[in-house]
Structure formats: C-alpha cells, structure tokens
Short mmCIF file of C-alpha atoms and ligand atoms in Angstrom, two decimals:
data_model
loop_
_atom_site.label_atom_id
_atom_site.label_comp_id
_atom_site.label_asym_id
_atom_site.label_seq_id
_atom_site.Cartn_x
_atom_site.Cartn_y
_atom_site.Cartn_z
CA UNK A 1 -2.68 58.35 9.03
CA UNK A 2 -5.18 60.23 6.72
CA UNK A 3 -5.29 63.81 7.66
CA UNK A 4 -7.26 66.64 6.25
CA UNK A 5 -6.57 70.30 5.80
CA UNK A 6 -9.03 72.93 5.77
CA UNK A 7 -8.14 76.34 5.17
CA UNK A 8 -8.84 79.59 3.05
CA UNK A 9 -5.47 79.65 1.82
CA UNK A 10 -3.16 77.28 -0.03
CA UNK A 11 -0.21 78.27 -2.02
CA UNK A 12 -0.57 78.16 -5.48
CA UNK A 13 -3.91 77.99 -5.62
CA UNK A 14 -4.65 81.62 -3.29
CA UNK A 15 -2.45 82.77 -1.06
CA UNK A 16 -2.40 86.54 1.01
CA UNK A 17 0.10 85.51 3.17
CA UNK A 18 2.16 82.64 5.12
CA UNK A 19 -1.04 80.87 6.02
CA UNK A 20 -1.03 79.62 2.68
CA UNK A 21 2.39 79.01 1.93
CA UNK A 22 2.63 76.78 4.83
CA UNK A 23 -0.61 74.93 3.92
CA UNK A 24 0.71 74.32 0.48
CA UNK A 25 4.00 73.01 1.82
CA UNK A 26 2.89 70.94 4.95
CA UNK A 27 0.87 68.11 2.89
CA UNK A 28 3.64 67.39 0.56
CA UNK A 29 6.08 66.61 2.94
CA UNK A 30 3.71 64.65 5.33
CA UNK A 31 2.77 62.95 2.84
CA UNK A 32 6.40 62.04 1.71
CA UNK A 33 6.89 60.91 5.38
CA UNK A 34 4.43 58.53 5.06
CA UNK A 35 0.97 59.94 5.65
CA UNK A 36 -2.01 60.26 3.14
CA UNK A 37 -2.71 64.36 3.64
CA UNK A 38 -5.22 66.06 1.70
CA UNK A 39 -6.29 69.96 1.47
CA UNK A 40 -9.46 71.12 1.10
CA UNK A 41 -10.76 74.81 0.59
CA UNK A 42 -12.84 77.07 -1.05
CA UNK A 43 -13.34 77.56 -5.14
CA UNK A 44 -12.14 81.37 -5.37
CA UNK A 45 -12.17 82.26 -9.27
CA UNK A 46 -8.38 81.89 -9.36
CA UNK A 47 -5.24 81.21 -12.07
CA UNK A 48 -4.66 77.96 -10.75
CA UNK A 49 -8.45 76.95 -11.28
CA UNK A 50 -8.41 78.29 -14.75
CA UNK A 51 -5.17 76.41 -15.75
CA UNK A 52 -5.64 73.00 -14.44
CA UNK A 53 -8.08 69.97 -15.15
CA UNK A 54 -11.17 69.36 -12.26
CA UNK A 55 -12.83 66.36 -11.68
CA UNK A 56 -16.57 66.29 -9.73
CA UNK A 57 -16.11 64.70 -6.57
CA UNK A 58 -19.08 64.93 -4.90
CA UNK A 59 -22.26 67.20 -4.90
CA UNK A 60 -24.68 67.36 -2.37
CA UNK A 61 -26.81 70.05 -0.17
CA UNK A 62 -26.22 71.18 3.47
CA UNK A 63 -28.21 72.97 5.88
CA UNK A 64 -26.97 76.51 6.79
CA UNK A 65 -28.13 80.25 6.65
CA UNK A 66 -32.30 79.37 7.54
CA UNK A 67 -31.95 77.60 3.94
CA UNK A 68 -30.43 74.65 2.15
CA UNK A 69 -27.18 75.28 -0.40
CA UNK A 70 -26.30 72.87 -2.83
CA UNK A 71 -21.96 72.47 -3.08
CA UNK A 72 -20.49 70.65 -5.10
CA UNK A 73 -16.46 69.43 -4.48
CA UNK A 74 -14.21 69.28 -7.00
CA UNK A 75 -10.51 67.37 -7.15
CA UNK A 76 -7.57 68.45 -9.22
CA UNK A 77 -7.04 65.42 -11.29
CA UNK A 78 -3.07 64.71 -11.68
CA UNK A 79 -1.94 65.79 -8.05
CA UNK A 80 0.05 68.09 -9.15
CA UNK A 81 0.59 69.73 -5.83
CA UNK A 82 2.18 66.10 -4.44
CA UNK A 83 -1.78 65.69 -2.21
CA UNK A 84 -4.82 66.12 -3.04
CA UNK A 85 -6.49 69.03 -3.71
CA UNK A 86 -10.21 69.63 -2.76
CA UNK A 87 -12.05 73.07 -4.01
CA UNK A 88 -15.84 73.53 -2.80
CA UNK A 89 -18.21 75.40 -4.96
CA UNK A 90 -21.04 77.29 -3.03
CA UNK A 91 -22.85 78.91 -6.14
CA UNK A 92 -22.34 82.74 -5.63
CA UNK A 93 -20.43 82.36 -2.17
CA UNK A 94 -17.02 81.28 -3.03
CA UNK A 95 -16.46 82.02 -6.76
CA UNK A 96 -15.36 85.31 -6.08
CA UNK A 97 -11.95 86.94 -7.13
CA UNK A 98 -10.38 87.71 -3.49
CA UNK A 99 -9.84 86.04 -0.63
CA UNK A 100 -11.17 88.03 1.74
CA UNK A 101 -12.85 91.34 2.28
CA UNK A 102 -16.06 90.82 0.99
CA UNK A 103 -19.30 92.40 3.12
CA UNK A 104 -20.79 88.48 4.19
CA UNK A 105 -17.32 86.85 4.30
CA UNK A 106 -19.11 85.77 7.86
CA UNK A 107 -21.33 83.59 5.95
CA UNK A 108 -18.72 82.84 3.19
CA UNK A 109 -16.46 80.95 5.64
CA UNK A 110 -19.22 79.64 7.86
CA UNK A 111 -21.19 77.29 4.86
CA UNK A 112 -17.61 76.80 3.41
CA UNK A 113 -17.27 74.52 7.05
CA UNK A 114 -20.53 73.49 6.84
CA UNK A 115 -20.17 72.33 3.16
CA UNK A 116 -16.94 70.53 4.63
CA UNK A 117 -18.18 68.75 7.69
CA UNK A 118 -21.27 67.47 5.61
CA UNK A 119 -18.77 66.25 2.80
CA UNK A 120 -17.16 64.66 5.34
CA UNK A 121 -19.90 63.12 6.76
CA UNK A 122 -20.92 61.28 3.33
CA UNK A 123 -17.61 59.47 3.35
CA UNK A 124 -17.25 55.41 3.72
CA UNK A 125 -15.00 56.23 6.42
CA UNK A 126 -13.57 58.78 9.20
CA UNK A 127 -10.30 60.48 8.41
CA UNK A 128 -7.66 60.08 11.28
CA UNK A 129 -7.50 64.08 11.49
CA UNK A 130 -9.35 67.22 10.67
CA UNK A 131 -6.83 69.89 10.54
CA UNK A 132 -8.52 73.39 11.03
CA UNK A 133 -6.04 76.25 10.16
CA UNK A 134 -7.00 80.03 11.12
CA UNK A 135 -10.27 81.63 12.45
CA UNK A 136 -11.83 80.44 8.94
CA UNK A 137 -12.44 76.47 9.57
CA UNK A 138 -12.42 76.84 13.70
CA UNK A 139 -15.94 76.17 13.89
CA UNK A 140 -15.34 72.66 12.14
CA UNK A 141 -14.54 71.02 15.91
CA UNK A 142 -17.72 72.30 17.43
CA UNK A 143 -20.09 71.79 14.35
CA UNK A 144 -19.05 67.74 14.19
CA UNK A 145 -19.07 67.58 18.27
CA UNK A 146 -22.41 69.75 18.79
CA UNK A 147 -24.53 69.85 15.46
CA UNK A 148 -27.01 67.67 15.79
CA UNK A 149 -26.79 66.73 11.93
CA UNK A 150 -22.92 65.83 12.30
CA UNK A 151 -22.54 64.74 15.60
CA UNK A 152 -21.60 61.47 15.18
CA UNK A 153 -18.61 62.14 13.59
CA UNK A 154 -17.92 63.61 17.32
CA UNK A 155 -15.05 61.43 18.09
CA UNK A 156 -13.17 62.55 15.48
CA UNK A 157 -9.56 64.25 16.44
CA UNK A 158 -9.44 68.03 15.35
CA UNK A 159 -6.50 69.95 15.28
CA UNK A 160 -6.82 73.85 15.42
CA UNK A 161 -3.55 75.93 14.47
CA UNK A 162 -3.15 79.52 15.16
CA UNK A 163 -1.13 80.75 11.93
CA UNK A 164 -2.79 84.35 13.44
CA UNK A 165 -4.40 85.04 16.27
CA UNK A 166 -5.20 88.97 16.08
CA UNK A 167 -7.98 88.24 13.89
CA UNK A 168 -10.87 85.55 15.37
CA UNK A 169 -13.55 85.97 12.87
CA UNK A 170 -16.38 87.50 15.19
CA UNK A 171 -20.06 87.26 14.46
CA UNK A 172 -22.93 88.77 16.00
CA UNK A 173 -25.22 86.29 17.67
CA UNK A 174 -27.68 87.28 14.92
CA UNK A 175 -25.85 85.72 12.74
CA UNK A 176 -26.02 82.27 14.29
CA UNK A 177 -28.21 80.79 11.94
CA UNK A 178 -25.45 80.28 9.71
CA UNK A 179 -24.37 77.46 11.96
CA UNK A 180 -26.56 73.73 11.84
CA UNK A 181 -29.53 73.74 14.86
CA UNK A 182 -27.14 72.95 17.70
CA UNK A 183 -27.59 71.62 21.31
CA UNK A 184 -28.25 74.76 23.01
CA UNK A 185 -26.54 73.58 26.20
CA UNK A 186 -23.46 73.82 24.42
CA UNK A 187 -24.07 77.62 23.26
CA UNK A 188 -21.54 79.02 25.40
CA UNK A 189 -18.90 77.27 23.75
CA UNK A 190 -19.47 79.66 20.85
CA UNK A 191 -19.51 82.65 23.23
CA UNK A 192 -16.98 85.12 24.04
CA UNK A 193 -17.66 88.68 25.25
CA UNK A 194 -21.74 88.24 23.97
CA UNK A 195 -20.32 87.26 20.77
CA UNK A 196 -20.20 84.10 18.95
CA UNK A 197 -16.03 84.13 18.61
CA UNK A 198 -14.87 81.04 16.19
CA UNK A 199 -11.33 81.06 16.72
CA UNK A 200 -11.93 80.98 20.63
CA UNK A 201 -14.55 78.74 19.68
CA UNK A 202 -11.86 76.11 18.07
CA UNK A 203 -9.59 76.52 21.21
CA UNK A 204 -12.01 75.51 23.55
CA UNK A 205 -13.33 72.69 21.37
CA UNK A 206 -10.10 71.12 19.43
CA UNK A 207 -8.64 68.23 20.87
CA UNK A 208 -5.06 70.31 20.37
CA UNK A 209 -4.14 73.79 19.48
CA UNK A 210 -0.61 74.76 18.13
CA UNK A 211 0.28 77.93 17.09
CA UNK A 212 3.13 78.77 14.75
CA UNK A 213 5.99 79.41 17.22
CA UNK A 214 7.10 78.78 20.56
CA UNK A 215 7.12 82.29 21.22
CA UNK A 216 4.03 83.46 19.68
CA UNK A 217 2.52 80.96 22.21
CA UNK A 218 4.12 82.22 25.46
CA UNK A 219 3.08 85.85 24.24
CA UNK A 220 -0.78 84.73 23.56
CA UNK A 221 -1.34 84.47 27.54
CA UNK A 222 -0.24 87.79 27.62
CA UNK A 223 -1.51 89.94 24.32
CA UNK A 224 -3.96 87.87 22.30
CA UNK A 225 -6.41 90.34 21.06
CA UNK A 226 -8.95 89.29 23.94
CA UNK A 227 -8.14 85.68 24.51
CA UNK A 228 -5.46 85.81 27.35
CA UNK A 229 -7.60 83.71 29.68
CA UNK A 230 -8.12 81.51 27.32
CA UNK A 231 -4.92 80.55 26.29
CA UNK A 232 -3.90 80.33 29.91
CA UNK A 233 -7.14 77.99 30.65
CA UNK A 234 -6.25 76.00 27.80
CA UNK A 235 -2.52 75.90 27.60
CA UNK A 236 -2.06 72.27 28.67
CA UNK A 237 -3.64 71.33 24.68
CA UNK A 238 -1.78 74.27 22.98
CA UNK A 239 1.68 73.51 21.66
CA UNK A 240 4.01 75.26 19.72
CA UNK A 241 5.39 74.42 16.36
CA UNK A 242 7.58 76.37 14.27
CA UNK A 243 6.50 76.92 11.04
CA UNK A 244 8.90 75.39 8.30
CA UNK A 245 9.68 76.77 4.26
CA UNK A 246 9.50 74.93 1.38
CA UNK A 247 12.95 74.27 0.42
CA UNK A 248 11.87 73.55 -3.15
CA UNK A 249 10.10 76.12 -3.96
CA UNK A 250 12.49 78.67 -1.81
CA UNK A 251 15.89 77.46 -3.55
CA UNK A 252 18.28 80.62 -4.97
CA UNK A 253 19.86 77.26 -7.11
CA UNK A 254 16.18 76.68 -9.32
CA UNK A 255 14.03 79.90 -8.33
CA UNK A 256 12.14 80.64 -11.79
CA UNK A 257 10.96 84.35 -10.78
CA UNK A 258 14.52 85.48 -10.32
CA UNK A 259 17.07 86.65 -12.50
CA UNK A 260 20.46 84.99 -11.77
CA UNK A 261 20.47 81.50 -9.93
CA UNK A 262 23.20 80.77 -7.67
CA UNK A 263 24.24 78.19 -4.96
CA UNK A 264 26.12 78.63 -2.05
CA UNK A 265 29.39 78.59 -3.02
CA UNK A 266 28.26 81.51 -6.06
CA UNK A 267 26.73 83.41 -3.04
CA UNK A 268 29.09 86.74 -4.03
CA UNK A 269 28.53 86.84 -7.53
CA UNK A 270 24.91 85.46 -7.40
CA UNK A 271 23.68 88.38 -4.58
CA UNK A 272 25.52 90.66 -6.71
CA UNK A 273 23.75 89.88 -10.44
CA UNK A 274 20.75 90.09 -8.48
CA UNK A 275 20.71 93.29 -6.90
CA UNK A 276 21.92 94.41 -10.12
CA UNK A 277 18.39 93.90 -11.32
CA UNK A 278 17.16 95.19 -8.77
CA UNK A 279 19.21 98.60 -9.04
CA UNK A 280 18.77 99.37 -12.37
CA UNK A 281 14.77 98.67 -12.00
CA UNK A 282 14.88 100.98 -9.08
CA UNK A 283 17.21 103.56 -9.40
CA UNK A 284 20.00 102.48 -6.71
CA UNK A 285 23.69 102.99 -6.26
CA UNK A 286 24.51 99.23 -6.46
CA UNK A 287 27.44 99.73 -3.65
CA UNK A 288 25.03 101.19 -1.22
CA UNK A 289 23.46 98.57 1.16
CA UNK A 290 19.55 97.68 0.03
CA UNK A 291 17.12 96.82 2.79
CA UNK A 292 13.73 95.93 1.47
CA UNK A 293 10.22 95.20 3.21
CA UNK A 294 8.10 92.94 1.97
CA UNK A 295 4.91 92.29 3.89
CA UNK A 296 1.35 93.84 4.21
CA UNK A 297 1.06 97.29 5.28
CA UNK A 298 -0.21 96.93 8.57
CA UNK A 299 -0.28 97.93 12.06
CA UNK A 300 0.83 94.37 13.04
CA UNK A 301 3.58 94.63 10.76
CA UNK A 302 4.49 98.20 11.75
CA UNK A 303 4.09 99.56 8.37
CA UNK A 304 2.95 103.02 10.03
CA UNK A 305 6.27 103.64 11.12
CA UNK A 306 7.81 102.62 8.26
CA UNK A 307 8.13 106.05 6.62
CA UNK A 308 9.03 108.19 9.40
CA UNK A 309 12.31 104.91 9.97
CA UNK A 310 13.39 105.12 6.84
CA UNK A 311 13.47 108.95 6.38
CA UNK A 312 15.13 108.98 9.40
CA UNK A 313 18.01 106.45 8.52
CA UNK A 314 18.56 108.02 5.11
CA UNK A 315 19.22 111.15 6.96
CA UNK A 316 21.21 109.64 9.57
CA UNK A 317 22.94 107.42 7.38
CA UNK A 318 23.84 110.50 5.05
CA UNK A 319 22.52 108.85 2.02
CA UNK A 320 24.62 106.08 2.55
CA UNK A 321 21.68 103.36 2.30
CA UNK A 322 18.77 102.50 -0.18
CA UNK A 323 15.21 101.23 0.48
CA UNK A 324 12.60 98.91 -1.05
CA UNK A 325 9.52 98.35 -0.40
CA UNK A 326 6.80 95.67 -1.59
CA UNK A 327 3.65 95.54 0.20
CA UNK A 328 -0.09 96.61 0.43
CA UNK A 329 -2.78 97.10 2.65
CA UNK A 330 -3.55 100.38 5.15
CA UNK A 331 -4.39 103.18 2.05
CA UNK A 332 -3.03 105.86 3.74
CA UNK A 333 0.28 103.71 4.71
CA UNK A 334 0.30 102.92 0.82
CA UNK A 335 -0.13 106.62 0.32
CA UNK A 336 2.56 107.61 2.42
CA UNK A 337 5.39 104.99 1.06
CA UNK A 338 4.37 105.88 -2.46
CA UNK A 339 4.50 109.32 -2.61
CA UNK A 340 7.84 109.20 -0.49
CA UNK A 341 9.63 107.99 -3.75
CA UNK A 342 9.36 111.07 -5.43
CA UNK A 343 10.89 112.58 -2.25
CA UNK A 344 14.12 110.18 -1.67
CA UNK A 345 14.51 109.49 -5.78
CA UNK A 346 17.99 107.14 -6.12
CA UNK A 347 17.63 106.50 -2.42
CA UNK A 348 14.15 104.75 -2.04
CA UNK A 349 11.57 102.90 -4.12
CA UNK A 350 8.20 101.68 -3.33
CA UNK A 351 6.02 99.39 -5.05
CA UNK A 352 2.17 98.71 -3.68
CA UNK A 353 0.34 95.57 -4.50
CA UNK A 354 1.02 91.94 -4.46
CA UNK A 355 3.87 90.73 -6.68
CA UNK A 356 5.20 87.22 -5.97
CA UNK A 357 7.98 87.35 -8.57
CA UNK A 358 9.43 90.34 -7.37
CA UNK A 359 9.18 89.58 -4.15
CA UNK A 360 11.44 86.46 -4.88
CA UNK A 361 14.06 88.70 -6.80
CA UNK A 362 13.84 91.10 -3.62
CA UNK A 363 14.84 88.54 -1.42
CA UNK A 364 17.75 87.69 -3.71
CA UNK A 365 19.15 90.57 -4.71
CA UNK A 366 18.49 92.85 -1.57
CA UNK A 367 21.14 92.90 1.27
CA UNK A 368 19.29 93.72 4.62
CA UNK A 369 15.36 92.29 4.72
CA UNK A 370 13.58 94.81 7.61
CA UNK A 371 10.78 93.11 9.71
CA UNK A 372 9.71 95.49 12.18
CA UNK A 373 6.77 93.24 13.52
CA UNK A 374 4.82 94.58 16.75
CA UNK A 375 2.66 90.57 16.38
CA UNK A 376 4.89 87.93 14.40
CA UNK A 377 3.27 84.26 14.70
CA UNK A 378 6.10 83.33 12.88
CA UNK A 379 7.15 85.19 10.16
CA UNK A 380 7.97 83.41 6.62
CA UNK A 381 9.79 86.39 4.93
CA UNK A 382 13.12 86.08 7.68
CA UNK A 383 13.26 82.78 6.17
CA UNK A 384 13.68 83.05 2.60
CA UNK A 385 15.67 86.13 3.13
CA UNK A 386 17.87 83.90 5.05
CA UNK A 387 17.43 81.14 2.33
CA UNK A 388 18.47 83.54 0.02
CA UNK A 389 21.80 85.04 1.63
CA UNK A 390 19.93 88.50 2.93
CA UNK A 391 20.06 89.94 6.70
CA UNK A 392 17.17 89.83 8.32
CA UNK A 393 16.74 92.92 10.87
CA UNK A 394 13.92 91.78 13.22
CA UNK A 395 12.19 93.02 16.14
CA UNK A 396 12.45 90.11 18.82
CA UNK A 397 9.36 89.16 18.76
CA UNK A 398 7.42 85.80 18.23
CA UNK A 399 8.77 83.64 15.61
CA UNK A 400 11.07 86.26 14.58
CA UNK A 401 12.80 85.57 18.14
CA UNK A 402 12.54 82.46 17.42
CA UNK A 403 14.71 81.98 13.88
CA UNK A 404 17.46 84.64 14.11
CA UNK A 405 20.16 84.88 15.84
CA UNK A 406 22.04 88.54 16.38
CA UNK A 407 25.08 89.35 14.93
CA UNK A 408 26.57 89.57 18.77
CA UNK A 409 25.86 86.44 19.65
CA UNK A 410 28.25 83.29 18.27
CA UNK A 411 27.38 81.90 15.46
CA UNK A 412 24.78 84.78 14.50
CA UNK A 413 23.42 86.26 11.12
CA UNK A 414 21.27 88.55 11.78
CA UNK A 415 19.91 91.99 13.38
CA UNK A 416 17.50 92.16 16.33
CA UNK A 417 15.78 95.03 18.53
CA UNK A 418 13.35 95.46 21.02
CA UNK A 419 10.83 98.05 20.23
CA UNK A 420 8.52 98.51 17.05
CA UNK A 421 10.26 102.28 17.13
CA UNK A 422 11.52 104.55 14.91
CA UNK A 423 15.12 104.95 17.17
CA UNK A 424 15.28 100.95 16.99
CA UNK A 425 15.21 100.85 13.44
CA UNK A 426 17.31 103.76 12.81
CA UNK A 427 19.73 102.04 15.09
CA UNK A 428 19.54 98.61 13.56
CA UNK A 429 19.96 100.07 9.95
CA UNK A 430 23.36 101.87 11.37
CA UNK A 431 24.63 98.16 12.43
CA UNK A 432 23.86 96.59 9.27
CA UNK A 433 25.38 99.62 7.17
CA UNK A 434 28.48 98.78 9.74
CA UNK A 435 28.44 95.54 8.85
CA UNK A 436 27.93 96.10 5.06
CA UNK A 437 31.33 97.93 5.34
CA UNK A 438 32.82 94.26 6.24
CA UNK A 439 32.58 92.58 2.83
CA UNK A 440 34.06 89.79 3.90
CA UNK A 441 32.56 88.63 6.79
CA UNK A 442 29.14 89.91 5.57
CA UNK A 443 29.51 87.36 2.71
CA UNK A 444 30.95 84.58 5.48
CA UNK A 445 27.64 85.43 7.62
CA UNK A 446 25.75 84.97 4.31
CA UNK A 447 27.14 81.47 3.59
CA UNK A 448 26.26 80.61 7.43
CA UNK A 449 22.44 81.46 7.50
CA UNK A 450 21.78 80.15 3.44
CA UNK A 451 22.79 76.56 4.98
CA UNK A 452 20.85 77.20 8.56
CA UNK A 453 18.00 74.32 8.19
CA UNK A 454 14.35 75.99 8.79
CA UNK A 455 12.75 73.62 6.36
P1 ADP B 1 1.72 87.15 7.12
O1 ADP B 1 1.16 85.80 6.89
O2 ADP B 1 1.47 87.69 8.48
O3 ADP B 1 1.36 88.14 6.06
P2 ADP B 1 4.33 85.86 6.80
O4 ADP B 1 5.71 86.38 6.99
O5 ADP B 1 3.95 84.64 7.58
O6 ADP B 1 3.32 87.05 7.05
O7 ADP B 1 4.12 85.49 5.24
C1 ADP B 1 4.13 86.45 4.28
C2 ADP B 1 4.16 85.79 2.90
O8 ADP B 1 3.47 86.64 2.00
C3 ADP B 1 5.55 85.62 2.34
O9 ADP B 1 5.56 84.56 1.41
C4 ADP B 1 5.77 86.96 1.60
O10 ADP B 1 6.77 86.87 0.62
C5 ADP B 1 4.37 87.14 1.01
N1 ADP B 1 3.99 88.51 0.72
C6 ADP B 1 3.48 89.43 1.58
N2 ADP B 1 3.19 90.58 0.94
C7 ADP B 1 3.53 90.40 -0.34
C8 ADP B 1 3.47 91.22 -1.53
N3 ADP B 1 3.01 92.47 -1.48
N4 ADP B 1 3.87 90.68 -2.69
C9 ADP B 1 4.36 89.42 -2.76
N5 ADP B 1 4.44 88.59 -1.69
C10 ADP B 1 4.03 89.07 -0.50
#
C-alpha cells in the first residue's frame, strides 16, 4: 500500500512540536511493516536542507491565488530518513526560516496543497492513500473531490488526523481565491460560522478522521474550539489512535544529545550522572527532587499558571524541591518564568527558546517531568520522560489520561490531577517530593515505566 504524508512538520527536517516528531517516525516504521510511505512538505530554509544532497523531481505550475505559481519538488537522494522525502519549493512562499507565524501563512499552506494535489495529479498512477495531518493539508480531500482541475483523482482515499484541534486554520471568504475554481454547490463544505474553516473542512470531506488519542476524541464532542457538532455528526469516520515514540531516536542506551548513556539495569547511576549535568549547569542541590517543563508556553499547556505553581510549591515545600523550565511562546509567560530565576536562584532555572539537546538531557537527568495540560491530543513529552526513567505529573486529560497510570493505582508510575490549578499542582509536587523520599521504590517505579511499550 503506497501512502503519502502531507504535513508542515517532519522531524528532522522542521519540527515545533509532536506533529512532527510523529510524522518523522510513522513512515519508517510503516514502511518496515511492509508499506511504501512517503512524506511530503514544504521547502522551509532549514539545517537539514542545507546539509543533505536534493534531487529535482518534478517542476510544474498550478493554479492558485487569481495567478499561476511555478513549484518545483525536490527528493532527498539517499533516504536517509528510511522513506522518502518530498520538499516543495513555491519561490518566495515556502523558503522562509520558520514554520509558522508569518502574515499570509493562509496562502503559504493553501498553494503548498495546491502544489501537492497537482503533483499528484501528474503521476503515472494513484497512491493508495493521501494522508493529511493538521489544519495545514485539510483542504487536500476537498480540492481532489471538488476542484474542477483535480477532480478526477476524486476516488482517492484521504485520511485526515487531528494531531491538534484548537487551531483550524480559518480564512476569510475573501480569501477563497487561493483555492482552484470549485463547484459552487459544494461551497458549504468549506463553510463554518461564514468562514471558510479547513480543518472542519477535512472532517467533513476525509473518508476517515483519527485524532491522536482515544481521549482527545471523546473530549472533541464536548470542547473542540467550535467543532462539537461536528465531531458528533461525524463520529462514526473518526477514530482514535494513540500516538507512538520513536524508540530509536528516544533510547537513554544511544541518545547523542545527552551526557551519560545508560540502560535499564544502570537506571540509578545513569539518572544520577545526568542530573548531575543538569545541576551544576543550573545551580541545583543534586539531592533535591528536579521537576522540569518542557513544552510551549501556552494557554493550552497551562504555562500561565506555571509561575504562580511553582512559587507556591517552593514555598510549601520549604525549599525542598528545584525547577526547570524549557519552553517558549506567550512573551509575557516567557517574561514571567525568566525573570523568576533571579528570584528563586539555587531553587529554579528557566531557559526560553527551543533547544532539542537539552531538552533530551532534561528528560534524562530530571526526576519529576510536570505537564499541566488544560488540551493534550496526546502529549509526546510523558513519553520520553517515561522512556527515560522520569515521573510524569499530568493533568488527566486527553492522551495524558491515556499513557499514565497514578502512583495509587497497581502497577502505576506516575502522578495525575484533575484541574489545570495552582492547588493541583502544588498538591501533586508534595506527592512526588513524598515519593522522592522512597529511593527505593522510586528507582523500582523507574525501571517499571522505562520498559512500559508506547512505541
Ligand atoms: P505539542 O505538539 O502540543 O507542542 P507534544 O507533547 O505533542 O506537544 O510534543 C512536544 C514536542 O516538542 C516534544 O518532542 C518536546 O520535547 C518538544 N519541545 C517542545 N518545546 C520545546 C523546546 N522549547 N525545546 C526543545 N523541544 C521542545
């Protein structure tokens, strides 16, 4: 079965979260099970595009924006990624240095599908599957089923997955004329709330829709940013599958980016070289428990009430705890955590931007990983903590709900609560300071979750 990815993201290439480390991971291991899966996404001016060799795949000129664009494809030539890699060039549209966050992203994303579908369409034959991930390539299912220049690739099967629903890349309808001339008896499949809506869009047209948890998808026909009904109209195509890690790139035995490697069996000595590291970076009492964050600084994350819970459990905890935190996103939030460490010095540490090597040596050196989450699709960062022998302390919520299991219950290894609250956390740091005191069966609940299977 030939199946294509399209997506904004794809770990190494650009990632800005667990969208693209799970599109960077899924291809490989479909492909090792037997199918031929590609990835396709946009050129962004990136490391990985400097440092590797490109091959011209195909050029050609699609109709979008009241104009024609010329792309041109381009394939990474050893497959070094175990699939292949597509990048698509839209001169001046996608050669930028982000992501995201640019003023037309709108039209950005929009030719970046069109540029797709029309590649697509110039093929000797029909892939098996068109896999849409995110708000970014959900307008792929109704451009091939309803754009008059692509429509008879209709009856190919698309796949949307929701990796994050709170974001649905709205347009006004003046911007329309991004998207191919269209049958206009079909325009209120782009319409939701007078607005052309492409991730509703995708749900309405995609022959399935998973999102990235079981959870996450009973919660979307309750809180889903606007598409309740939706999800509740559709729910007999929407399915939920729980996101997986890439064991080889997530393995304390071979991780590069951190200091000491270590295996199960080293898991006391290993956790401890490593939050040595950490420690003397950061100015911590290496006998104290460390809980880090690691995540953007968001409302969905609850980064706002990040400060006022850890001030709180310092206090409460008389000192007795240290915190670290990785992350970036709301400025004032960033303000806030970084102008805390001159406040808390020996007790807490902040460090704003993106940093994937510390964020590995965070995960393996840190004790307790905090994941407050008011929306978790899934949630990566529980994983790899628990991949690399540190608590997670979750809100139950979504895919966090769905991967840990409390400290209460049998068999558990981690720390859950209810509410996105600053009593919650305060709470939930006391219990995992308690069981911090327990050396031993801290380091038996340590062994237990490094061998739980979430590949
Ligand atoms: P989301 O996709 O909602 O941001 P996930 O938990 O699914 O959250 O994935 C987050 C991924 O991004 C993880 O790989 C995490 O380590 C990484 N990450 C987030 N923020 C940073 C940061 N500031 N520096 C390094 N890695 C980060």
């Amino acid at each position: 079965m030939e199946i294509i990815h399209v997506s904004a993201e794809c770990y190494p290439v650009a990632k800005a979260g667990g969208l693209g480390d799970v599109v960077g991971a899924l291809p490989k291991y479909q492909n090792k099970l037997g199918s031929i899966a590609k990835v396709v996404m946009p050129m962004y001016r990136t490391k990985f595009l400097m440092e590797n060799e490109w091959v011209v795949d195909f050029k050609g000129y699609a109709y979008g924006g009241g104009r024609d664009f010329e792309y041109t494809v381009i394939k990474e030539r050893y497959n070094t990624l175990g699939y292949d890699l597509y990048l698509i060039d839209i001169n001046g549209l996608l050669d930028r240095e982000k992501i995201y966050g640019y003023d037309d992203d709108t039209e950005r994303f929009v030719a970046f599908q069109v540029a797709v579908v029309d590649w697509l369409s110039h093929w000797q034959h029909r892939p098996d599957v068109i896999h849409c991930h995110d708000h970014h390539t959900a307008l792929i299912p109704f451009i091939i089923q309803h754009c008059y220049a692509y429509s008879f690739m209709a009856n190919v099967p698309t796949v949307v997955t929701i990796h994050n629903a709170q974001y649905q890349g709205w347009m006004g309808w003046y911007q329309s004329y991004y998207i191919p001339a269209w049958d206009s008896w079909k325009s209120g499949l782009l319409d939701w709330n007078k607005n052309i809506n492409p991730l509703a869009c995708g749900i309405k047209c995609a022959a399935k829709v998973t999102t990235v948890s079981w959870s996450y998808l009973e919660e979307l026909k309750v809180s889903a940013n606007g598409l309740e009904n939706l999800f509740n109209y559709e729910k007999g195509k929407c399915v939920g599958i729980l996101n997986g890690i890439d064991n080889d790139v997530w393995d304390p035995v071979t991780d590069n980016y951190i200091a000491s490697n270590f295996s199960v069996k080293q898991i006391k000595e290993g956790k401890r070289a490593n939050k040595q590291v950490l420690c003397d970076q950061f100015n911590f009492d290496v006998h104290k428990p460390l809980v880090v964050f690691i995540g953007r600084l968001v409302g969905e994350k609850a980064a706002d009430i990040l400060p006022d819970s850890i001030m709180a459990s310092i206090y409460t905890m008389q000192g007795n705890v240290s915190f670290l935190i990785l992350g970036s996103g709301d400025p004032h939030v960033e303000w806030q955590l970084q102008s805390m460490s001159n406040h808390f010095p020996g007790y807490y540490n902040a460090v704003i931007g993106y940093n994937e090597k510390l964020s590995h040596q965070m995960y393996a050196g840190a004790d307790f990983l905090l994941m407050p989450s008011r929306v978790e699709p899934c949630g990566l960062n529980q994983m790899y903590a628990m991949r690399y022998g540190t608590v997670p302390v979750v809100r139950s919520t979504g895919g966090l709900k769905d991967t840990v299991i409390d400290i209460g219950d049998p068999g558990g290894y981690g720390i859950r609560f209810n509410h996105a609250s600053v009593t919650d956390i305060t709470y939930s740091i006391g219990r995992a300071v308690d069981a911090y005191a327990n050396q031993k069966n801290l380091n038996k609940m340590r062994k237990r979750m490094m061998q739980v299977d979430n590949r």
